[in-house]
mmCIF file of C-alpha atoms in Angstrom:
data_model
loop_
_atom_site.group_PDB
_atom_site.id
_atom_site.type_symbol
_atom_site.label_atom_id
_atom_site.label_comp_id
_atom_site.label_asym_id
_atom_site.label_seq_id
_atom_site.Cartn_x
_atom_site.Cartn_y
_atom_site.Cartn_z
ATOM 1 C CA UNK A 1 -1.591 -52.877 -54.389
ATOM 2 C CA UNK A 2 -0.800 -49.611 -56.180
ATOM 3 C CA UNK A 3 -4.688 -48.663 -56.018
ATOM 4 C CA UNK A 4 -5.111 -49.400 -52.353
ATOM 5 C CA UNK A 5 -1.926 -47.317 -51.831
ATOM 6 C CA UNK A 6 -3.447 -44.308 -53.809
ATOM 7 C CA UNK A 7 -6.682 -44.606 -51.613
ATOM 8 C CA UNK A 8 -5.084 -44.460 -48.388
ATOM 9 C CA UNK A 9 -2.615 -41.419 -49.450
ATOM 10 C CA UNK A 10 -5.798 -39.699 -50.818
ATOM 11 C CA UNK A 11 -7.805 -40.161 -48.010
ATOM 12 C CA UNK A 12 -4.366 -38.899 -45.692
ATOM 13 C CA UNK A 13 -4.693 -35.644 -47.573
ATOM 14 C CA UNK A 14 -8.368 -35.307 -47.461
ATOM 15 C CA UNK A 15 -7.690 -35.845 -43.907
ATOM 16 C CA UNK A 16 -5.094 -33.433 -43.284
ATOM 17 C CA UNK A 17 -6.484 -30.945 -45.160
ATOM 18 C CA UNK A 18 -9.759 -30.645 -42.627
ATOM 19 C CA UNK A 19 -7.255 -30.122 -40.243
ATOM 20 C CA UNK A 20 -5.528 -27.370 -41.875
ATOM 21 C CA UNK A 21 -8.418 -25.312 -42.196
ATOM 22 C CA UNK A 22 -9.692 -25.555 -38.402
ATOM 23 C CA UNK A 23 -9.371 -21.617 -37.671
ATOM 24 C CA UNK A 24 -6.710 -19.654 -35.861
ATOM 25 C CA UNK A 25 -5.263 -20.178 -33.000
ATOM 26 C CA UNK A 26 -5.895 -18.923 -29.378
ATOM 27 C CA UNK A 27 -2.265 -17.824 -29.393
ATOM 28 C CA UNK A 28 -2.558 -16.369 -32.432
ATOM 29 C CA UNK A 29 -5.429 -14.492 -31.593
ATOM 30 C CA UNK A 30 -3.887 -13.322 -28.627
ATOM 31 C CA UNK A 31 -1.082 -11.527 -30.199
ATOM 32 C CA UNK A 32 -3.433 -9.799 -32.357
ATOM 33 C CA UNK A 33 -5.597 -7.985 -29.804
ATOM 34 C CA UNK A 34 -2.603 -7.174 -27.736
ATOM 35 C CA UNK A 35 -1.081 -5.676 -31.217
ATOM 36 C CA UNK A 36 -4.468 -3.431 -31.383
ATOM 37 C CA UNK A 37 -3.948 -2.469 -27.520
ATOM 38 C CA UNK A 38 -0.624 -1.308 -27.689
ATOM 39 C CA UNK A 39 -1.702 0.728 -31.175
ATOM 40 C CA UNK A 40 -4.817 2.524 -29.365
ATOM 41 C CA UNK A 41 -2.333 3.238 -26.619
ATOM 42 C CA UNK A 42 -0.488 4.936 -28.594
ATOM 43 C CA UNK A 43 -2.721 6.848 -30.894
ATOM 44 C CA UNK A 44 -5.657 7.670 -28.984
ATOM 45 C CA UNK A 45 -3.600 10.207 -26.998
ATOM 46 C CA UNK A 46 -2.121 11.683 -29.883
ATOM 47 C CA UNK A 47 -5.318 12.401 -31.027
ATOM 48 C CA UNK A 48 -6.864 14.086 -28.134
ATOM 49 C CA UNK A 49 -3.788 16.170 -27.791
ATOM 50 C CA UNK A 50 -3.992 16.934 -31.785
ATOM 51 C CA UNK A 51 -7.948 18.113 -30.581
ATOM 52 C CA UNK A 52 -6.746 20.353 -28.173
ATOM 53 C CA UNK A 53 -4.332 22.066 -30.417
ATOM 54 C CA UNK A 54 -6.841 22.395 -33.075
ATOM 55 C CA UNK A 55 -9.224 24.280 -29.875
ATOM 56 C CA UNK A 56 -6.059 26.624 -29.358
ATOM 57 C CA UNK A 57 -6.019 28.020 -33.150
ATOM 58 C CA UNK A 58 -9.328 29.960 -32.389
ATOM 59 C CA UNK A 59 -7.862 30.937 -29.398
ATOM 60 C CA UNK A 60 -4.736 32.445 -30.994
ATOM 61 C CA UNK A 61 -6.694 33.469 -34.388
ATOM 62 C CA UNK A 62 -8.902 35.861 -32.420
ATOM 63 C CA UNK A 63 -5.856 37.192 -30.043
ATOM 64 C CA UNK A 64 -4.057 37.964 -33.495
ATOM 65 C CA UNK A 65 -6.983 39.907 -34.823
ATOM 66 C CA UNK A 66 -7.212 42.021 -31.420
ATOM 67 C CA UNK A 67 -3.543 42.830 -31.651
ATOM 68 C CA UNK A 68 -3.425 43.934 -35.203
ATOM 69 C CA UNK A 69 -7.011 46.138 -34.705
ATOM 70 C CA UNK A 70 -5.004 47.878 -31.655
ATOM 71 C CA UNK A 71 -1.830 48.452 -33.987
ATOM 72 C CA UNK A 72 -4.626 49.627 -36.562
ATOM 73 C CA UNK A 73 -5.814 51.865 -33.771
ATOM 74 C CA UNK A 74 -2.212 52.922 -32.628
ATOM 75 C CA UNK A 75 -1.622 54.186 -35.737
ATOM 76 C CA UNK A 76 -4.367 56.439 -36.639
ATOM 77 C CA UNK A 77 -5.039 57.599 -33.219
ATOM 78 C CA UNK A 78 -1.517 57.702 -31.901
ATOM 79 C CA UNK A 79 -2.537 56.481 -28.750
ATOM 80 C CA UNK A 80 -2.957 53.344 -27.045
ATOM 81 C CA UNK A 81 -5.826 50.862 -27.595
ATOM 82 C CA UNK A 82 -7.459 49.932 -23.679
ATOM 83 C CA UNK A 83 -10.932 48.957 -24.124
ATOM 84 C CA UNK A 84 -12.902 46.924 -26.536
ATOM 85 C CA UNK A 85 -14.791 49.796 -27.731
ATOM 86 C CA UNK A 86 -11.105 50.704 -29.409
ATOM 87 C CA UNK A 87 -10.878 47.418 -30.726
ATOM 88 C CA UNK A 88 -14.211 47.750 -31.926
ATOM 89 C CA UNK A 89 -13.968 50.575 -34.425
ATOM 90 C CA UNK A 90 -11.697 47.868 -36.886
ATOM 91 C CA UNK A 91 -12.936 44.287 -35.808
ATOM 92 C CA UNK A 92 -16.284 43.107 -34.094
ATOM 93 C CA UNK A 93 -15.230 41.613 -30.611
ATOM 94 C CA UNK A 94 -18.030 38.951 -29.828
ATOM 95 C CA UNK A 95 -18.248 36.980 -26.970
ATOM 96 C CA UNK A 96 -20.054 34.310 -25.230
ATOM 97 C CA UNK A 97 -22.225 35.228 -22.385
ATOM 98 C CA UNK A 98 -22.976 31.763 -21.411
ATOM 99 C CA UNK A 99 -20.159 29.807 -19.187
ATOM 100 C CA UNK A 100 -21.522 26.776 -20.388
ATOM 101 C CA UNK A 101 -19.482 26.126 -23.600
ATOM 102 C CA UNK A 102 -22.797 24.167 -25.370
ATOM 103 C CA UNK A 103 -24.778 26.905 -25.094
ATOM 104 C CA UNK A 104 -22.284 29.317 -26.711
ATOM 105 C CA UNK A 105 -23.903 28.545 -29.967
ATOM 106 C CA UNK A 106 -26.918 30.523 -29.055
ATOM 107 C CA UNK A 107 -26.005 32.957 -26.773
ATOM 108 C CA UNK A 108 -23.297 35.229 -28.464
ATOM 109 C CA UNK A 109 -22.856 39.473 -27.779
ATOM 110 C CA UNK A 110 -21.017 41.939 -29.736
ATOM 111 C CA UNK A 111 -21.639 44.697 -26.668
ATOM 112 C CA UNK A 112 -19.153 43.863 -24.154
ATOM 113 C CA UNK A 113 -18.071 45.730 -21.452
ATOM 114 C CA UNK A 114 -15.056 45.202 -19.289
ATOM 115 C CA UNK A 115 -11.788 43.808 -19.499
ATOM 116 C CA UNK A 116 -12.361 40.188 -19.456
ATOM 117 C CA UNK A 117 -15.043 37.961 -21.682
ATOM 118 C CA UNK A 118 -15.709 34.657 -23.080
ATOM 119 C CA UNK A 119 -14.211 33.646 -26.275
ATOM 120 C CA UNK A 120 -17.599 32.612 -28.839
ATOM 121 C CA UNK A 121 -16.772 29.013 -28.574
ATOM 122 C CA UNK A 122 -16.721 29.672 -24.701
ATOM 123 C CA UNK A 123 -13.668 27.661 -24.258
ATOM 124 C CA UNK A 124 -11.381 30.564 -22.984
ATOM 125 C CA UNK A 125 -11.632 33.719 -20.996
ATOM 126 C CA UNK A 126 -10.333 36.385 -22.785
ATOM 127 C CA UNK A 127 -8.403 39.130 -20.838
ATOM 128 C CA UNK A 128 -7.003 42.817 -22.292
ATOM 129 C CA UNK A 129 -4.378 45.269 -20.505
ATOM 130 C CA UNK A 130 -3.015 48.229 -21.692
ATOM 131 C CA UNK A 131 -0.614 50.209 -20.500
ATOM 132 C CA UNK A 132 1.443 53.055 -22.021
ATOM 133 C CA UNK A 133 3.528 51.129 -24.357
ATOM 134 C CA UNK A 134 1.498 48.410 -25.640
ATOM 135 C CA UNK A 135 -2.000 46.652 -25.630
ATOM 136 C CA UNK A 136 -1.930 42.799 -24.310
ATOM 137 C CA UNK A 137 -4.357 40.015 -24.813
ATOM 138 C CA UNK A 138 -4.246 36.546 -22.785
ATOM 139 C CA UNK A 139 -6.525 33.427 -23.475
ATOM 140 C CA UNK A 140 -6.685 31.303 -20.296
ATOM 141 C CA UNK A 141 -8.644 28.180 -20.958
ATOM 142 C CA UNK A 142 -11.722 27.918 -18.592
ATOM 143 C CA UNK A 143 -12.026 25.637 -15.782
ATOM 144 C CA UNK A 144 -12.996 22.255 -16.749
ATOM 145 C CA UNK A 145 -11.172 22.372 -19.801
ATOM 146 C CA UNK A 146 -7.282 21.501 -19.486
ATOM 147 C CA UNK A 147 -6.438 23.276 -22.744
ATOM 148 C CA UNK A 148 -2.962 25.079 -24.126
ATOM 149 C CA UNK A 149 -3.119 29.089 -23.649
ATOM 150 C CA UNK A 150 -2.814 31.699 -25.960
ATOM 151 C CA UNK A 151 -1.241 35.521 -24.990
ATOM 152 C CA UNK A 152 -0.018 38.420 -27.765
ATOM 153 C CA UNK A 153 0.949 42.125 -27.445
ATOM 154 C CA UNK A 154 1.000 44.963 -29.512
ATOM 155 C CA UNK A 155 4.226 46.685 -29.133
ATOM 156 C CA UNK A 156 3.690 50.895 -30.155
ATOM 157 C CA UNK A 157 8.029 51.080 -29.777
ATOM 158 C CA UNK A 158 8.222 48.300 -32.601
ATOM 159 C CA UNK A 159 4.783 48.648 -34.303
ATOM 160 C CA UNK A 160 4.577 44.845 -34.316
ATOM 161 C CA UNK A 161 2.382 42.410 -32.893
ATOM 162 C CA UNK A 162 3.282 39.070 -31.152
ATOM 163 C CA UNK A 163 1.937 35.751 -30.769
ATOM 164 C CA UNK A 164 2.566 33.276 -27.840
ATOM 165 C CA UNK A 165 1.063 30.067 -28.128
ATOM 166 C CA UNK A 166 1.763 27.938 -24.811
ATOM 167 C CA UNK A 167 2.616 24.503 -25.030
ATOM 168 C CA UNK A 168 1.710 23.395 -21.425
ATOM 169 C CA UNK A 169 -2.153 22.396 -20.646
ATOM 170 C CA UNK A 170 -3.974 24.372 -18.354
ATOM 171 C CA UNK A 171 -2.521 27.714 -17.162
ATOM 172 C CA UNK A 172 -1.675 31.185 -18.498
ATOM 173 C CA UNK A 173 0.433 31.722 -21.089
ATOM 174 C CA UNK A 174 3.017 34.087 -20.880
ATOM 175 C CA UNK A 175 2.314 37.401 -22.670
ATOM 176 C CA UNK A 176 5.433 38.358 -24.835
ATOM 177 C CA UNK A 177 7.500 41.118 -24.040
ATOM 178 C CA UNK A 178 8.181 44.564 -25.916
ATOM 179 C CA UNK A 179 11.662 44.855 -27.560
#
């Protein structure tokens, strides 16, 4: 009897053990993916939004090099900066002439005239005004782009240069004001 007894109990666990080993479950399976949905939910805007900010920083690195090459200006000229050709004489102000921002990479200037041009990437239009107490810059992201805007000013009563980066998508940002 005890042999008989120790055949059926191992062939219970050989038995059970097949069993065991079947796979997961629907359920189970389930809970995973819906796990993974609610993740990418959650990330995948963070990450675009992370993208745009990282766009804005060329934005706001080449609106911080205009302002301090009009305070350069300012102060050896005692006047002003109000055209690129001012801005010029300390930095080289290039720009894209293409308004397609893929074909930026081919098509870049360092002779612009006017006001207003693209930024090299082409993903802003850049815009300077002067008047008699300081020189302002604004970076308005282009159309078809809903990117964060970038403004700074060169204050001549200060002598100091500010930076405005806008945390709103699309838009102008708001140029800072003189002390």
């Amino acid at each position: 009897m005890p042999n008989s007894l120790r055949i059926r109990f191992v062939n219970y666990l050989a038995k059970r053990n097949i069993r065991k080993e079947s796979g997961f479950t629907l359920v189970e399976l389930i809970v995973v993916v819906v796990i993974i949905g609610i993740l990418s939910a959650i990330a995948i805007p963070s990450f675009n939004n992370a993208s745009d900010k990282a766009k804005q920083k060329e934005a706001s690195t080449l609106l911080a090099s205009y302002a301090k090459a009009a305070q350069a200006f300012y102060t050896e000229n005692s006047e002003v900066a109000d055209s690129v050709s001012d801005l010029n004489q300390y930095i080289t102000v290039a720009a894209c002439t293409s308004n397609d921002s893929q074909s930026c990479k081919t098509s870049q200037t360092t002779s612009i005239t006017g006001l207003q041009w693209n930024s090299p990437t082409g993903m802003y239009v850049i815009q300077m005004a002067a008047n008699a107490t300081s020189t302002s810059f604004t970076a308005t992201p282009k159309s078809g782009w809903n990117g964060y805007p970038v403004a700074s000013v060169f204050c001549t009563s200060t002598g100091s240069t500010i930076l405005n980066e806008g945390n709103s998508k699309g838009g102008a940002a708001s140029v800072p004001t003189c002390p």
